[in-house]
Amino acid sequence: MKKIVLSVFVITLTILLVSCASGDKTVIIRGKDLKNAQLTGVDEQGRTLNFQIRDVELDPKDPEKETYLYTVFYLDKSDSKWKNVCKPDIENVAKAIPLSGSWDQTGAYIKSNNLVTFGCTSGSLAKCVRFGYKPWKSVQGKSLRDFHQACTRMVRADYCGNGQAHTQEGVSIDVYDVLGIQKQTPKSGMVFEAAWQPDGATYINRPRLLNNLSEIRKECPKKLTGRINENGSYSTAKKALQKWPSALLFNDSFLRKTPPT
């Protein structure tokens, strides 16, 4: 399969952007020039910590060669040791991609000119950039900001758009969209799962983990009223898009139940 969902959680580091003054000039440091930079920032738990950017390299998966991967370490005050902010992804890469702004506990994007968030390659923020949904760009005259946000909901199976994930590590999905940035894989053996927009699922043909359906209904009954497949009328992405033209992304997944605990 061409896409793998590895991490349920979004692992991010939010830091205050720093400009460096040299005489009467302000020097903007970016890309590989940030290697060895030391910063003070705030992690997801709100702790103020010291950080180091140990390495910076172009993302080998970016054909446009404009995305950098950062190796970021933080000083753990409990044992005074430097540790990687990121957990290794499925390819054993523990790096991050910086994105402007931040995301709140519900997974909603908060625009900011003063904050940058480092999303680890094992989490949804970086995954969606690597899928091609670069929020700073436009394709066919459409900003990819909403596509990136919708993608983060999709990767985590956040149907209600409230930050609650409904997937598990290692679950495969196939991603495609209305712009053709990602295209549906033919004969994947997967079934149409859902259509997505920035605030969660536009329509659910069936949840990624079948046993989660009742839980999802309870979480946001008003939001999903009439948007869960009851009679098979909208069993394909094409049919769903005709009914709900606001959908931006779609995904297929294998039919599976939640494994017993």
PDB file of C-alpha atoms in Angstrom:
ATOM      1  CA  MET A   1       0.000   0.000   0.000  1.00  0.00           C
ATOM      2  CA  LYS A   2       1.243   3.477  -0.728  1.00  0.00           C
ATOM      3  CA  LYS A   3       0.229   5.099   2.565  1.00  0.00           C
ATOM      4  CA  ILE A   4       0.533   3.811   6.104  1.00  0.00           C
ATOM      5  CA  VAL A   5      -0.983   5.342   9.191  1.00  0.00           C
ATOM      6  CA  LEU A   6       1.536   4.683  11.943  1.00  0.00           C
ATOM      7  CA  SER A   7       0.731   7.014  14.801  1.00  0.00           C
ATOM      8  CA  VAL A   8      -2.609   7.799  16.389  1.00  0.00           C
ATOM      9  CA  PHE A   9      -1.210  10.849  18.133  1.00  0.00           C
ATOM     10  CA  VAL A  10       0.037  14.166  16.817  1.00  0.00           C
ATOM     11  CA  ILE A  11       3.419  14.843  18.397  1.00  0.00           C
ATOM     12  CA  THR A  12       4.276  18.524  18.102  1.00  0.00           C
ATOM     13  CA  LEU A  13       6.640  21.074  19.522  1.00  0.00           C
ATOM     14  CA  THR A  14       5.588  24.702  19.488  1.00  0.00           C
ATOM     15  CA  ILE A  15       8.289  27.350  19.798  1.00  0.00           C
ATOM     16  CA  LEU A  16       8.442  31.125  19.525  1.00  0.00           C
ATOM     17  CA  LEU A  17      10.058  32.249  16.295  1.00  0.00           C
ATOM     18  CA  VAL A  18      13.367  34.000  16.918  1.00  0.00           C
ATOM     19  CA  SER A  19      14.934  36.676  14.722  1.00  0.00           C
ATOM     20  CA  CYS A  20      18.596  37.523  15.049  1.00  0.00           C
ATOM     21  CA  ALA A  21      19.779  41.129  14.975  1.00  0.00           C
ATOM     22  CA  SER A  22      23.210  41.975  13.562  1.00  0.00           C
ATOM     23  CA  GLY A  23      23.974  45.672  13.794  1.00  0.00           C
ATOM     24  CA  ASP A  24      21.114  47.480  12.101  1.00  0.00           C
ATOM     25  CA  LYS A  25      20.051  44.395  10.154  1.00  0.00           C
ATOM     26  CA  THR A  26      17.698  41.562  11.046  1.00  0.00           C
ATOM     27  CA  VAL A  27      18.976  38.241   9.773  1.00  0.00           C
ATOM     28  CA  ILE A  28      16.396  35.555   8.934  1.00  0.00           C
ATOM     29  CA  ILE A  29      17.730  32.059   9.517  1.00  0.00           C
ATOM     30  CA  ARG A  30      16.060  29.173   7.719  1.00  0.00           C
ATOM     31  CA  GLY A  31      16.671  25.713   6.309  1.00  0.00           C
ATOM     32  CA  LYS A  32      20.128  24.242   6.838  1.00  0.00           C
ATOM     33  CA  ASP A  33      21.310  27.483   8.473  1.00  0.00           C
ATOM     34  CA  LEU A  34      19.302  26.454  11.543  1.00  0.00           C
ATOM     35  CA  LYS A  35      21.548  23.465  12.215  1.00  0.00           C
ATOM     36  CA  ASN A  36      22.937  23.658  15.772  1.00  0.00           C
ATOM     37  CA  ALA A  37      20.517  26.437  16.721  1.00  0.00           C
ATOM     38  CA  GLN A  38      19.474  26.467  20.374  1.00  0.00           C
ATOM     39  CA  LEU A  39      15.974  27.597  21.257  1.00  0.00           C
ATOM     40  CA  THR A  40      13.661  27.970  24.210  1.00  0.00           C
ATOM     41  CA  GLY A  41      10.123  26.779  23.586  1.00  0.00           C
ATOM     42  CA  VAL A  42       7.014  25.074  24.904  1.00  0.00           C
ATOM     43  CA  ASP A  43       6.037  21.436  24.388  1.00  0.00           C
ATOM     44  CA  GLU A  44       2.536  19.899  24.185  1.00  0.00           C
ATOM     45  CA  GLN A  45       2.272  19.732  27.959  1.00  0.00           C
ATOM     46  CA  GLY A  46       2.979  23.457  28.271  1.00  0.00           C
ATOM     47  CA  ARG A  47       6.457  22.940  29.722  1.00  0.00           C
ATOM     48  CA  THR A  48       9.139  25.495  28.882  1.00  0.00           C
ATOM     49  CA  LEU A  49      12.204  23.578  27.723  1.00  0.00           C
ATOM     50  CA  ASN A  50      15.530  24.075  25.972  1.00  0.00           C
ATOM     51  CA  PHE A  51      15.775  22.683  22.448  1.00  0.00           C
ATOM     52  CA  GLN A  52      18.541  22.043  19.955  1.00  0.00           C
ATOM     53  CA  ILE A  53      18.243  21.561  16.211  1.00  0.00           C
ATOM     54  CA  ARG A  54      20.846  18.830  15.717  1.00  0.00           C
ATOM     55  CA  ASP A  55      20.479  18.383  11.956  1.00  0.00           C
ATOM     56  CA  VAL A  56      18.579  19.735   8.940  1.00  0.00           C
ATOM     57  CA  GLU A  57      18.194  17.995   5.588  1.00  0.00           C
ATOM     58  CA  LEU A  58      15.977  18.160   2.532  1.00  0.00           C
ATOM     59  CA  ASP A  59      13.138  15.641   2.692  1.00  0.00           C
ATOM     60  CA  PRO A  60      14.097  12.901   0.194  1.00  0.00           C
ATOM     61  CA  LYS A  61      10.380  12.216  -0.339  1.00  0.00           C
ATOM     62  CA  ASP A  62       9.677  15.745  -1.578  1.00  0.00           C
ATOM     63  CA  PRO A  63      10.061  15.832  -5.392  1.00  0.00           C
ATOM     64  CA  GLU A  64       9.879  19.643  -5.287  1.00  0.00           C
ATOM     65  CA  LYS A  65      12.850  19.797  -2.879  1.00  0.00           C
ATOM     66  CA  GLU A  66      11.342  22.503  -0.701  1.00  0.00           C
ATOM     67  CA  THR A  67      10.590  20.635   2.537  1.00  0.00           C
ATOM     68  CA  TYR A  68      13.228  20.202   5.221  1.00  0.00           C
ATOM     69  CA  LEU A  69      13.406  17.566   7.939  1.00  0.00           C
ATOM     70  CA  TYR A  70      14.684  18.737  11.329  1.00  0.00           C
ATOM     71  CA  THR A  71      16.230  16.583  14.035  1.00  0.00           C
ATOM     72  CA  VAL A  72      15.143  18.309  17.248  1.00  0.00           C
ATOM     73  CA  PHE A  73      16.341  17.403  20.750  1.00  0.00           C
ATOM     74  CA  TYR A  74      15.132  18.701  24.101  1.00  0.00           C
ATOM     75  CA  LEU A  75      16.837  18.802  27.483  1.00  0.00           C
ATOM     76  CA  ASP A  76      15.003  16.472  29.859  1.00  0.00           C
ATOM     77  CA  LYS A  77      15.161  18.197  33.240  1.00  0.00           C
ATOM     78  CA  SER A  78      14.503  14.947  35.098  1.00  0.00           C
ATOM     79  CA  ASP A  79      17.878  13.438  34.179  1.00  0.00           C
ATOM     80  CA  SER A  80      19.656  16.352  32.409  1.00  0.00           C
ATOM     81  CA  LYS A  81      19.952  14.335  29.183  1.00  0.00           C
ATOM     82  CA  TRP A  82      19.243  15.474  25.637  1.00  0.00           C
ATOM     83  CA  LYS A  83      16.509  13.413  23.943  1.00  0.00           C
ATOM     84  CA  ASN A  84      14.845  13.389  20.523  1.00  0.00           C
ATOM     85  CA  VAL A  85      11.469  15.127  20.505  1.00  0.00           C
ATOM     86  CA  CYS A  86      10.157  12.643  17.930  1.00  0.00           C
ATOM     87  CA  LYS A  87       9.510   8.940  18.043  1.00  0.00           C
ATOM     88  CA  PRO A  88      10.704   6.928  15.019  1.00  0.00           C
ATOM     89  CA  ASP A  89       8.194   6.482  12.210  1.00  0.00           C
ATOM     90  CA  ILE A  90       7.656   3.271  10.247  1.00  0.00           C
ATOM     91  CA  GLU A  91      10.916   3.895   8.366  1.00  0.00           C
ATOM     92  CA  ASN A  92      12.775   4.537  11.642  1.00  0.00           C
ATOM     93  CA  VAL A  93      13.016   8.271  10.904  1.00  0.00           C
ATOM     94  CA  ALA A  94      12.680  10.529  13.954  1.00  0.00           C
ATOM     95  CA  LYS A  95      12.570  13.978  12.376  1.00  0.00           C
ATOM     96  CA  ALA A  96      10.119  16.873  12.168  1.00  0.00           C
ATOM     97  CA  ILE A  97       8.715  19.368   9.667  1.00  0.00           C
ATOM     98  CA  PRO A  98       8.143  22.968  10.836  1.00  0.00           C
ATOM     99  CA  LEU A  99       4.772  24.575  10.114  1.00  0.00           C
ATOM    100  CA  SER A 100       3.568  28.092  10.868  1.00  0.00           C
ATOM    101  CA  GLY A 101       0.930  28.482  13.578  1.00  0.00           C
ATOM    102  CA  SER A 102      -0.271  25.893  16.064  1.00  0.00           C
ATOM    103  CA  TRP A 103      -3.062  23.360  16.661  1.00  0.00           C
ATOM    104  CA  ASP A 104      -5.352  23.230  19.686  1.00  0.00           C
ATOM    105  CA  GLN A 105      -6.532  20.186  21.662  1.00  0.00           C
ATOM    106  CA  THR A 106      -9.371  19.574  19.196  1.00  0.00           C
ATOM    107  CA  GLY A 107      -6.899  19.444  16.312  1.00  0.00           C
ATOM    108  CA  ALA A 108      -8.024  22.795  14.886  1.00  0.00           C
ATOM    109  CA  TYR A 109      -5.423  25.033  13.256  1.00  0.00           C
ATOM    110  CA  ILE A 110      -4.640  28.401  14.872  1.00  0.00           C
ATOM    111  CA  LYS A 111      -3.003  30.922  12.571  1.00  0.00           C
ATOM    112  CA  SER A 112      -0.013  32.811  13.953  1.00  0.00           C
ATOM    113  CA  ASN A 113       2.865  34.844  12.557  1.00  0.00           C
ATOM    114  CA  ASN A 114       4.895  34.306  15.723  1.00  0.00           C
ATOM    115  CA  LEU A 115       4.608  30.582  16.363  1.00  0.00           C
ATOM    116  CA  VAL A 116       5.929  27.572  14.521  1.00  0.00           C
ATOM    117  CA  THR A 117       4.997  23.950  15.200  1.00  0.00           C
ATOM    118  CA  PHE A 118       7.354  21.048  14.538  1.00  0.00           C
ATOM    119  CA  GLY A 119       5.290  18.029  13.473  1.00  0.00           C
ATOM    120  CA  CYS A 120       7.090  14.675  13.714  1.00  0.00           C
ATOM    121  CA  THR A 121       7.152  12.377  10.693  1.00  0.00           C
ATOM    122  CA  SER A 122       5.312   9.779  12.789  1.00  0.00           C
ATOM    123  CA  GLY A 123       2.362  12.151  13.270  1.00  0.00           C
ATOM    124  CA  SER A 124      -0.415  13.530  11.092  1.00  0.00           C
ATOM    125  CA  LEU A 125       0.935  17.078  10.590  1.00  0.00           C
ATOM    126  CA  ALA A 126       4.090  15.942   8.831  1.00  0.00           C
ATOM    127  CA  LYS A 127       2.425  12.976   7.123  1.00  0.00           C
ATOM    128  CA  CYS A 128      -0.047  15.289   5.415  1.00  0.00           C
ATOM    129  CA  VAL A 129       2.732  17.588   4.195  1.00  0.00           C
ATOM    130  CA  ARG A 130       4.506  14.553   2.761  1.00  0.00           C
ATOM    131  CA  PHE A 131       1.298  13.446   1.046  1.00  0.00           C
ATOM    132  CA  GLY A 132       1.525  16.720  -0.884  1.00  0.00           C
ATOM    133  CA  TYR A 133      -0.865  18.883   1.129  1.00  0.00           C
ATOM    134  CA  LYS A 134       1.590  21.678   1.847  1.00  0.00           C
ATOM    135  CA  PRO A 135      -0.453  24.322   3.683  1.00  0.00           C
ATOM    136  CA  TRP A 136       1.694  27.202   2.416  1.00  0.00           C
ATOM    137  CA  LYS A 137       0.953  26.395  -1.236  1.00  0.00           C
ATOM    138  CA  SER A 138      -1.937  26.629  -3.707  1.00  0.00           C
ATOM    139  CA  VAL A 139      -2.893  24.171  -6.453  1.00  0.00           C
ATOM    140  CA  GLN A 140      -5.313  25.018  -9.246  1.00  0.00           C
ATOM    141  CA  GLY A 141      -5.938  28.339  -7.514  1.00  0.00           C
ATOM    142  CA  LYS A 142      -6.961  26.681  -4.240  1.00  0.00           C
ATOM    143  CA  SER A 143      -5.042  27.036  -0.994  1.00  0.00           C
ATOM    144  CA  LEU A 144      -3.895  23.728   0.450  1.00  0.00           C
ATOM    145  CA  ARG A 145      -4.418  24.946   4.021  1.00  0.00           C
ATOM    146  CA  ASP A 146      -7.888  23.354   4.249  1.00  0.00           C
ATOM    147  CA  PHE A 147      -6.635  20.220   2.477  1.00  0.00           C
ATOM    148  CA  HIS A 148      -3.881  19.846   5.056  1.00  0.00           C
ATOM    149  CA  GLN A 149      -6.349  20.329   7.909  1.00  0.00           C
ATOM    150  CA  ALA A 150      -8.795  17.827   6.395  1.00  0.00           C
ATOM    151  CA  CYS A 151      -5.912  15.388   5.946  1.00  0.00           C
ATOM    152  CA  THR A 152      -4.977  15.547   9.636  1.00  0.00           C
ATOM    153  CA  ARG A 153      -8.569  14.598  10.495  1.00  0.00           C
ATOM    154  CA  MET A 154      -8.471  11.743   8.008  1.00  0.00           C
ATOM    155  CA  VAL A 155      -5.119  10.313   9.127  1.00  0.00           C
ATOM    156  CA  ARG A 156      -6.326  10.136  12.731  1.00  0.00           C
ATOM    157  CA  ALA A 157      -9.881   9.064  11.801  1.00  0.00           C
ATOM    158  CA  ASP A 158     -11.118  12.129  13.686  1.00  0.00           C
ATOM    159  CA  TYR A 159     -14.644  11.886  12.286  1.00  0.00           C
ATOM    160  CA  CYS A 160     -16.217  14.395  14.671  1.00  0.00           C
ATOM    161  CA  GLY A 161     -13.451  16.959  14.303  1.00  0.00           C
ATOM    162  CA  ASN A 162     -13.005  17.141  18.071  1.00  0.00           C
ATOM    163  CA  GLY A 163      -9.503  15.694  18.347  1.00  0.00           C
ATOM    164  CA  GLN A 164     -10.680  12.157  19.176  1.00  0.00           C
ATOM    165  CA  ALA A 165      -8.884   9.538  17.072  1.00  0.00           C
ATOM    166  CA  HIS A 166     -10.527   6.293  15.904  1.00  0.00           C
ATOM    167  CA  THR A 167      -7.646   4.345  14.426  1.00  0.00           C
ATOM    168  CA  GLN A 168      -4.677   2.291  15.538  1.00  0.00           C
ATOM    169  CA  GLU A 169      -0.985   2.128  14.747  1.00  0.00           C
ATOM    170  CA  GLY A 170      -0.184   0.222  11.592  1.00  0.00           C
ATOM    171  CA  VAL A 171      -3.624   0.582   9.966  1.00  0.00           C
ATOM    172  CA  SER A 172      -3.314   1.142   6.203  1.00  0.00           C
ATOM    173  CA  ILE A 173      -5.372   3.664   4.249  1.00  0.00           C
ATOM    174  CA  ASP A 174      -5.475   4.862   0.651  1.00  0.00           C
ATOM    175  CA  VAL A 175      -5.780   8.644   0.213  1.00  0.00           C
ATOM    176  CA  TYR A 176      -7.129  10.662  -2.725  1.00  0.00           C
ATOM    177  CA  ASP A 177      -8.590  14.115  -3.270  1.00  0.00           C
ATOM    178  CA  VAL A 178     -10.560  16.421  -5.578  1.00  0.00           C
ATOM    179  CA  LEU A 179      -7.396  18.078  -6.948  1.00  0.00           C
ATOM    180  CA  GLY A 180      -5.647  14.865  -7.963  1.00  0.00           C
ATOM    181  CA  ILE A 181      -2.625  15.456  -5.722  1.00  0.00           C
ATOM    182  CA  GLN A 182      -3.155  11.904  -4.486  1.00  0.00           C
ATOM    183  CA  LYS A 183      -5.068   9.452  -6.633  1.00  0.00           C
ATOM    184  CA  GLN A 184      -7.022   6.369  -5.669  1.00  0.00           C
ATOM    185  CA  THR A 185      -5.068   3.133  -5.948  1.00  0.00           C
ATOM    186  CA  PRO A 186      -6.850   0.748  -8.333  1.00  0.00           C
ATOM    187  CA  LYS A 187      -7.660  -2.761  -7.116  1.00  0.00           C
ATOM    188  CA  SER A 188      -6.297  -2.061  -3.632  1.00  0.00           C
ATOM    189  CA  GLY A 189      -8.770  -4.429  -2.000  1.00  0.00           C
ATOM    190  CA  MET A 190      -9.914  -1.576   0.206  1.00  0.00           C
ATOM    191  CA  VAL A 191     -13.401  -0.131   0.624  1.00  0.00           C
ATOM    192  CA  PHE A 192     -14.451   3.537   0.573  1.00  0.00           C
ATOM    193  CA  GLU A 193     -14.353   4.733   4.176  1.00  0.00           C
ATOM    194  CA  ALA A 194     -15.161   8.439   4.365  1.00  0.00           C
ATOM    195  CA  ALA A 195     -15.130  11.885   2.764  1.00  0.00           C
ATOM    196  CA  TRP A 196     -13.365  14.685   4.652  1.00  0.00           C
ATOM    197  CA  GLN A 197     -13.291  18.424   5.150  1.00  0.00           C
ATOM    198  CA  PRO A 198     -11.351  20.587   7.666  1.00  0.00           C
ATOM    199  CA  ASP A 199     -13.773  20.006  10.561  1.00  0.00           C
ATOM    200  CA  GLY A 200     -13.885  16.231  10.245  1.00  0.00           C
ATOM    201  CA  ALA A 201     -15.880  13.725   8.209  1.00  0.00           C
ATOM    202  CA  THR A 202     -18.285  15.017   5.591  1.00  0.00           C
ATOM    203  CA  TYR A 203     -19.720  11.532   5.224  1.00  0.00           C
ATOM    204  CA  ILE A 204     -18.898   8.087   6.634  1.00  0.00           C
ATOM    205  CA  ASN A 205     -19.501   5.088   4.440  1.00  0.00           C
ATOM    206  CA  ARG A 206     -18.162   2.907   7.253  1.00  0.00           C
ATOM    207  CA  PRO A 207     -15.650   3.616  10.039  1.00  0.00           C
ATOM    208  CA  ARG A 208     -12.051   2.426   9.862  1.00  0.00           C
ATOM    209  CA  LEU A 209     -12.643   0.112  12.807  1.00  0.00           C
ATOM    210  CA  LEU A 210     -16.183  -1.246  12.518  1.00  0.00           C
ATOM    211  CA  ASN A 211     -16.711  -1.674  16.251  1.00  0.00           C
ATOM    212  CA  ASN A 212     -16.279   2.075  16.759  1.00  0.00           C
ATOM    213  CA  LEU A 213     -19.490   3.116  14.983  1.00  0.00           C
ATOM    214  CA  SER A 214     -21.693   3.377  18.092  1.00  0.00           C
ATOM    215  CA  GLU A 215     -18.980   5.359  19.871  1.00  0.00           C
ATOM    216  CA  ILE A 216     -18.709   7.789  16.964  1.00  0.00           C
ATOM    217  CA  ARG A 217     -22.475   8.293  16.883  1.00  0.00           C
ATOM    218  CA  LYS A 218     -22.477   9.250  20.562  1.00  0.00           C
ATOM    219  CA  GLU A 219     -19.611  11.699  20.173  1.00  0.00           C
ATOM    220  CA  CYS A 220     -21.258  13.991  17.639  1.00  0.00           C
ATOM    221  CA  PRO A 221     -24.835  12.887  16.827  1.00  0.00           C
ATOM    222  CA  LYS A 222     -25.882  16.253  15.397  1.00  0.00           C
ATOM    223  CA  LYS A 223     -22.858  16.651  13.152  1.00  0.00           C
ATOM    224  CA  LEU A 224     -23.234  13.223  11.552  1.00  0.00           C
ATOM    225  CA  THR A 225     -27.038  13.036  11.308  1.00  0.00           C
ATOM    226  CA  GLY A 226     -27.772  11.814   7.788  1.00  0.00           C
ATOM    227  CA  ARG A 227     -24.055  11.510   7.061  1.00  0.00           C
ATOM    228  CA  ILE A 228     -23.495   7.859   7.972  1.00  0.00           C
ATOM    229  CA  ASN A 229     -24.262   5.199   5.390  1.00  0.00           C
ATOM    230  CA  GLU A 230     -27.610   3.658   6.284  1.00  0.00           C
ATOM    231  CA  ASN A 231     -28.819   2.190   3.003  1.00  0.00           C
ATOM    232  CA  GLY A 232     -25.809   2.091   0.692  1.00  0.00           C
ATOM    233  CA  SER A 233     -26.868   5.093  -1.398  1.00  0.00           C
ATOM    234  CA  TYR A 234     -23.439   6.772  -1.253  1.00  0.00           C
ATOM    235  CA  SER A 235     -21.083   3.816  -1.157  1.00  0.00           C
ATOM    236  CA  THR A 236     -18.398   5.417  -3.358  1.00  0.00           C
ATOM    237  CA  ALA A 237     -16.421   8.645  -3.103  1.00  0.00           C
ATOM    238  CA  LYS A 238     -17.894   9.851  -6.388  1.00  0.00           C
ATOM    239  CA  LYS A 239     -21.459   9.493  -5.122  1.00  0.00           C
ATOM    240  CA  ALA A 240     -20.562  11.105  -1.803  1.00  0.00           C
ATOM    241  CA  LEU A 241     -19.017  14.089  -3.583  1.00  0.00           C
ATOM    242  CA  GLN A 242     -22.167  14.578  -5.658  1.00  0.00           C
ATOM    243  CA  LYS A 243     -24.206  14.766  -2.473  1.00  0.00           C
ATOM    244  CA  TRP A 244     -21.663  16.745  -0.409  1.00  0.00           C
ATOM    245  CA  PRO A 245     -19.561  18.876  -2.816  1.00  0.00           C
ATOM    246  CA  SER A 246     -17.695  20.491   0.100  1.00  0.00           C
ATOM    247  CA  ALA A 247     -15.629  17.306   0.570  1.00  0.00           C
ATOM    248  CA  LEU A 248     -11.928  17.759  -0.193  1.00  0.00           C
ATOM    249  CA  LEU A 249     -10.355  14.372   0.553  1.00  0.00           C
ATOM    250  CA  PHE A 250     -11.407  10.731   0.557  1.00  0.00           C
ATOM    251  CA  ASN A 251      -9.915   7.529   1.845  1.00  0.00           C
ATOM    252  CA  ASP A 252     -10.334   3.798   1.477  1.00  0.00           C
ATOM    253  CA  SER A 253      -9.414   1.205   4.092  1.00  0.00           C
ATOM    254  CA  PHE A 254      -9.732  -2.502   4.743  1.00  0.00           C
ATOM    255  CA  LEU A 255     -12.818  -3.918   6.415  1.00  0.00           C
ATOM    256  CA  ARG A 256     -11.739  -4.791   9.918  1.00  0.00           C
ATOM    257  CA  LYS A 257     -12.982  -4.902  13.491  1.00  0.00           C
ATOM    258  CA  THR A 258     -11.233  -3.579  16.551  1.00  0.00           C
ATOM    259  CA  PRO A 259      -8.910  -6.379  17.752  1.00  0.00           C
ATOM    260  CA  PRO A 260      -9.823  -7.729  21.204  1.00  0.00           C
ATOM    261  CA  THR A 261      -7.893  -6.222  24.111  1.00  0.00           C
TER     262      THR A 261
END
